[in-house]
């Protein structure tokens, strides 16, 4: 008798109507934790050290893009009905071990890039240490991201939110320790690595992955190989204009001081991207299910709902940040980065345009149109590079405008690509 209320509670927590709320809580903890930790470090670290932490996190996001393409997106967009418990555990565990292997390879890749910078680019040697720090935090952060995806696939979004809550608490604690005991870039980046490690260990106690089976895991991945390969190629142009990784390019063009200022300005606007990630966590699987159930019309409805939600949520948040930029900067950074209000307002416009691109990319990914997406991203990258080079004399404000221009171009290109993909789908679907 006592088990009935527990089963009822578990059923309510799995309710799909609550999944988006838990996803927002999940990303809220992620985003607020990053804001709080960045604010703490921004107040206590020297600008060069704070800029190095920003570049380290940007380096992680750079390689995380490849991981997302090769592992996460094939995993979350593969529509699969639940089987028996043993088969389900093997399925998710195989993808877990693929995730671990990919994370380690990508970390080694960052180490190689750092060594290349140290040897071949003397003017940018300061980037070598942040890149090594990025390599160090990459495996735990990718592991923490994957276990949350695993919970979403099991329709247990509330546990993903719980994992992020733990990450939030430990990250803020780690930043406080770094600020008071060792205010340097190593300790600052370590806060992210330690918090991700503890969050992952907690999740694994609940998930209990099966022992690795390399052959079986490869068979899981093989049908997605071509799709994943094209998605991975998409990362190269995407890195040029992504809000998370463009800080590396800005640091290379203008130096560590500019990277620090951009990191400070981005800190306040980043929750908008967290909102997109929250919605993405549930809406990509939902879009895949809509396509499987109702074809093109179902997919269009799902994408349209996502787009309207993003306009309201991200637009509302970014409008508030732009309106109250001055008091927010004073509150978060305690005068350390006064005078960047205009940069924050410009980034609000750029980030809003960036957020609006997500629904179209979801549509292309669900339709496996990764080659089409590569064309749009390559064109956007060229526009971004040209705009950033032209913006160098205008400093951070010019960079923010350049990002906004590139995102506007991306919206236009994705609109064309979306219509092309839907028309091709309509031609392939049997007529009623």
PDB file of C-alpha atoms in Angstrom, residues 281-400:
ATOM      1  CA  UNK A 281      16.554  19.371 -24.258  1.00  0.00           C
ATOM      2  CA  UNK A 282      12.898  18.418 -24.625  1.00  0.00           C
ATOM      3  CA  UNK A 283      11.955  19.823 -28.030  1.00  0.00           C
ATOM      4  CA  UNK A 284      14.439  17.924 -30.216  1.00  0.00           C
ATOM      5  CA  UNK A 285      13.107  14.526 -29.065  1.00  0.00           C
ATOM      6  CA  UNK A 286       9.573  15.960 -29.286  1.00  0.00           C
ATOM      7  CA  UNK A 287      10.174  17.183 -32.847  1.00  0.00           C
ATOM      8  CA  UNK A 288      11.545  13.767 -33.828  1.00  0.00           C
ATOM      9  CA  UNK A 289       8.456  12.099 -32.339  1.00  0.00           C
ATOM     10  CA  UNK A 290       6.150  14.573 -34.137  1.00  0.00           C
ATOM     11  CA  UNK A 291       7.825  13.759 -37.460  1.00  0.00           C
ATOM     12  CA  UNK A 292       7.507  10.024 -36.832  1.00  0.00           C
ATOM     13  CA  UNK A 293       3.829  10.345 -35.883  1.00  0.00           C
ATOM     14  CA  UNK A 294       2.427  13.093 -38.140  1.00  0.00           C
ATOM     15  CA  UNK A 295       5.062  13.665 -40.816  1.00  0.00           C
ATOM     16  CA  UNK A 296       5.835  17.140 -42.147  1.00  0.00           C
ATOM     17  CA  UNK A 297       2.745  18.885 -40.707  1.00  0.00           C
ATOM     18  CA  UNK A 298       3.514  17.562 -37.230  1.00  0.00           C
ATOM     19  CA  UNK A 299       7.114  18.678 -37.478  1.00  0.00           C
ATOM     20  CA  UNK A 300       6.095  22.166 -38.635  1.00  0.00           C
ATOM     21  CA  UNK A 301       3.708  22.515 -35.692  1.00  0.00           C
ATOM     22  CA  UNK A 302       6.373  21.425 -33.222  1.00  0.00           C
ATOM     23  CA  UNK A 303       8.931  23.851 -34.665  1.00  0.00           C
ATOM     24  CA  UNK A 304       6.411  26.692 -34.717  1.00  0.00           C
ATOM     25  CA  UNK A 305       5.577  26.164 -31.035  1.00  0.00           C
ATOM     26  CA  UNK A 306       9.264  26.204 -30.159  1.00  0.00           C
ATOM     27  CA  UNK A 307       9.869  29.414 -32.102  1.00  0.00           C
ATOM     28  CA  UNK A 308       7.005  31.246 -30.375  1.00  0.00           C
ATOM     29  CA  UNK A 309       8.201  30.081 -26.973  1.00  0.00           C
ATOM     30  CA  UNK A 310      11.730  31.303 -27.649  1.00  0.00           C
ATOM     31  CA  UNK A 311      10.562  34.715 -28.847  1.00  0.00           C
ATOM     32  CA  UNK A 312       8.623  35.261 -25.612  1.00  0.00           C
ATOM     33  CA  UNK A 313      11.154  33.852 -23.133  1.00  0.00           C
ATOM     34  CA  UNK A 314      14.488  34.947 -24.585  1.00  0.00           C
ATOM     35  CA  UNK A 315      13.116  38.217 -25.907  1.00  0.00           C
ATOM     36  CA  UNK A 316      11.633  39.075 -22.520  1.00  0.00           C
ATOM     37  CA  UNK A 317      14.800  38.229 -20.616  1.00  0.00           C
ATOM     38  CA  UNK A 318      17.150  40.068 -22.961  1.00  0.00           C
ATOM     39  CA  UNK A 319      14.910  43.145 -23.038  1.00  0.00           C
ATOM     40  CA  UNK A 320      15.135  43.335 -19.238  1.00  0.00           C
ATOM     41  CA  UNK A 321      18.930  42.936 -19.314  1.00  0.00           C
ATOM     42  CA  UNK A 322      19.275  45.690 -21.925  1.00  0.00           C
ATOM     43  CA  UNK A 323      16.997  47.988 -19.945  1.00  0.00           C
ATOM     44  CA  UNK A 324      18.778  47.460 -16.616  1.00  0.00           C
ATOM     45  CA  UNK A 325      22.324  46.927 -17.913  1.00  0.00           C
ATOM     46  CA  UNK A 326      23.921  49.577 -15.687  1.00  0.00           C
ATOM     47  CA  UNK A 327      22.619  48.383 -12.268  1.00  0.00           C
ATOM     48  CA  UNK A 328      23.127  44.715 -13.255  1.00  0.00           C
ATOM     49  CA  UNK A 329      26.795  45.265 -14.097  1.00  0.00           C
ATOM     50  CA  UNK A 330      27.317  47.178 -10.870  1.00  0.00           C
ATOM     51  CA  UNK A 331      25.622  44.413  -8.875  1.00  0.00           C
ATOM     52  CA  UNK A 332      27.326  41.455 -10.530  1.00  0.00           C
ATOM     53  CA  UNK A 333      30.870  42.770 -10.952  1.00  0.00           C
ATOM     54  CA  UNK A 334      31.011  45.369  -8.176  1.00  0.00           C
ATOM     55  CA  UNK A 335      32.482  48.078 -10.395  1.00  0.00           C
ATOM     56  CA  UNK A 336      35.161  45.853 -11.912  1.00  0.00           C
ATOM     57  CA  UNK A 337      33.749  46.166 -15.441  1.00  0.00           C
ATOM     58  CA  UNK A 338      31.962  49.509 -15.365  1.00  0.00           C
ATOM     59  CA  UNK A 339      31.446  51.118 -18.749  1.00  0.00           C
ATOM     60  CA  UNK A 340      30.486  48.004 -20.731  1.00  0.00           C
ATOM     61  CA  UNK A 341      26.748  48.780 -20.640  1.00  0.00           C
ATOM     62  CA  UNK A 342      26.581  49.512 -24.366  1.00  0.00           C
ATOM     63  CA  UNK A 343      28.388  46.262 -25.133  1.00  0.00           C
ATOM     64  CA  UNK A 344      25.828  44.344 -23.082  1.00  0.00           C
ATOM     65  CA  UNK A 345      22.934  46.029 -24.881  1.00  0.00           C
ATOM     66  CA  UNK A 346      24.435  45.255 -28.279  1.00  0.00           C
ATOM     67  CA  UNK A 347      24.993  41.653 -27.239  1.00  0.00           C
ATOM     68  CA  UNK A 348      21.346  41.429 -26.162  1.00  0.00           C
ATOM     69  CA  UNK A 349      20.329  42.127 -29.757  1.00  0.00           C
ATOM     70  CA  UNK A 350      22.921  39.676 -31.117  1.00  0.00           C
ATOM     71  CA  UNK A 351      21.962  36.907 -28.691  1.00  0.00           C
ATOM     72  CA  UNK A 352      18.252  37.314 -29.446  1.00  0.00           C
ATOM     73  CA  UNK A 353      18.951  36.746 -33.139  1.00  0.00           C
ATOM     74  CA  UNK A 354      21.182  33.800 -32.220  1.00  0.00           C
ATOM     75  CA  UNK A 355      18.364  32.228 -30.177  1.00  0.00           C
ATOM     76  CA  UNK A 356      15.898  32.499 -33.059  1.00  0.00           C
ATOM     77  CA  UNK A 357      18.107  30.222 -35.175  1.00  0.00           C
ATOM     78  CA  UNK A 358      17.548  27.176 -32.960  1.00  0.00           C
ATOM     79  CA  UNK A 359      14.122  26.026 -34.289  1.00  0.00           C
ATOM     80  CA  UNK A 360      15.275  26.020 -37.906  1.00  0.00           C
ATOM     81  CA  UNK A 361      18.412  24.061 -37.031  1.00  0.00           C
ATOM     82  CA  UNK A 362      16.314  21.571 -35.047  1.00  0.00           C
ATOM     83  CA  UNK A 363      14.156  21.034 -38.136  1.00  0.00           C
ATOM     84  CA  UNK A 364      17.217  20.436 -40.326  1.00  0.00           C
ATOM     85  CA  UNK A 365      18.750  18.042 -37.789  1.00  0.00           C
ATOM     86  CA  UNK A 366      15.562  16.019 -37.324  1.00  0.00           C
ATOM     87  CA  UNK A 367      15.256  15.759 -41.122  1.00  0.00           C
ATOM     88  CA  UNK A 368      18.923  14.666 -41.235  1.00  0.00           C
ATOM     89  CA  UNK A 369      19.692  17.605 -43.555  1.00  0.00           C
ATOM     90  CA  UNK A 370      23.134  18.132 -42.053  1.00  0.00           C
ATOM     91  CA  UNK A 371      24.737  18.903 -45.426  1.00  0.00           C
ATOM     92  CA  UNK A 372      22.250  21.720 -46.001  1.00  0.00           C
ATOM     93  CA  UNK A 373      22.994  23.067 -42.539  1.00  0.00           C
ATOM     94  CA  UNK A 374      26.711  22.973 -43.309  1.00  0.00           C
ATOM     95  CA  UNK A 375      26.166  25.290 -46.273  1.00  0.00           C
ATOM     96  CA  UNK A 376      24.254  27.807 -44.134  1.00  0.00           C
ATOM     97  CA  UNK A 377      26.859  27.716 -41.381  1.00  0.00           C
ATOM     98  CA  UNK A 378      29.774  28.070 -43.773  1.00  0.00           C
ATOM     99  CA  UNK A 379      28.169  31.137 -45.354  1.00  0.00           C
ATOM    100  CA  UNK A 380      27.438  32.609 -41.907  1.00  0.00           C
ATOM    101  CA  UNK A 381      31.036  32.002 -40.832  1.00  0.00           C
ATOM    102  CA  UNK A 382      32.342  33.914 -43.849  1.00  0.00           C
ATOM    103  CA  UNK A 383      30.044  36.842 -43.053  1.00  0.00           C
ATOM    104  CA  UNK A 384      31.182  36.746 -39.405  1.00  0.00           C
ATOM    105  CA  UNK A 385      34.884  36.697 -40.222  1.00  0.00           C
ATOM    106  CA  UNK A 386      34.527  39.634 -42.583  1.00  0.00           C
ATOM    107  CA  UNK A 387      32.461  41.578 -40.045  1.00  0.00           C
ATOM    108  CA  UNK A 388      34.873  40.872 -37.162  1.00  0.00           C
ATOM    109  CA  UNK A 389      37.911  41.946 -39.155  1.00  0.00           C
ATOM    110  CA  UNK A 390      36.159  45.161 -40.161  1.00  0.00           C
ATOM    111  CA  UNK A 391      35.162  45.688 -36.506  1.00  0.00           C
ATOM    112  CA  UNK A 392      38.694  45.474 -35.053  1.00  0.00           C
ATOM    113  CA  UNK A 393      39.178  49.291 -34.934  1.00  0.00           C
ATOM    114  CA  UNK A 394      35.899  49.620 -33.011  1.00  0.00           C
ATOM    115  CA  UNK A 395      36.797  47.263 -30.136  1.00  0.00           C
ATOM    116  CA  UNK A 396      34.256  45.169 -28.218  1.00  0.00           C
ATOM    117  CA  UNK A 397      31.291  47.270 -29.367  1.00  0.00           C
ATOM    118  CA  UNK A 398      32.273  46.630 -32.979  1.00  0.00           C
ATOM    119  CA  UNK A 399      32.599  42.913 -32.245  1.00  0.00           C
ATOM    120  CA  UNK A 400      29.104  42.828 -30.747  1.00  0.00           C
TER     121      UNK A 400
END
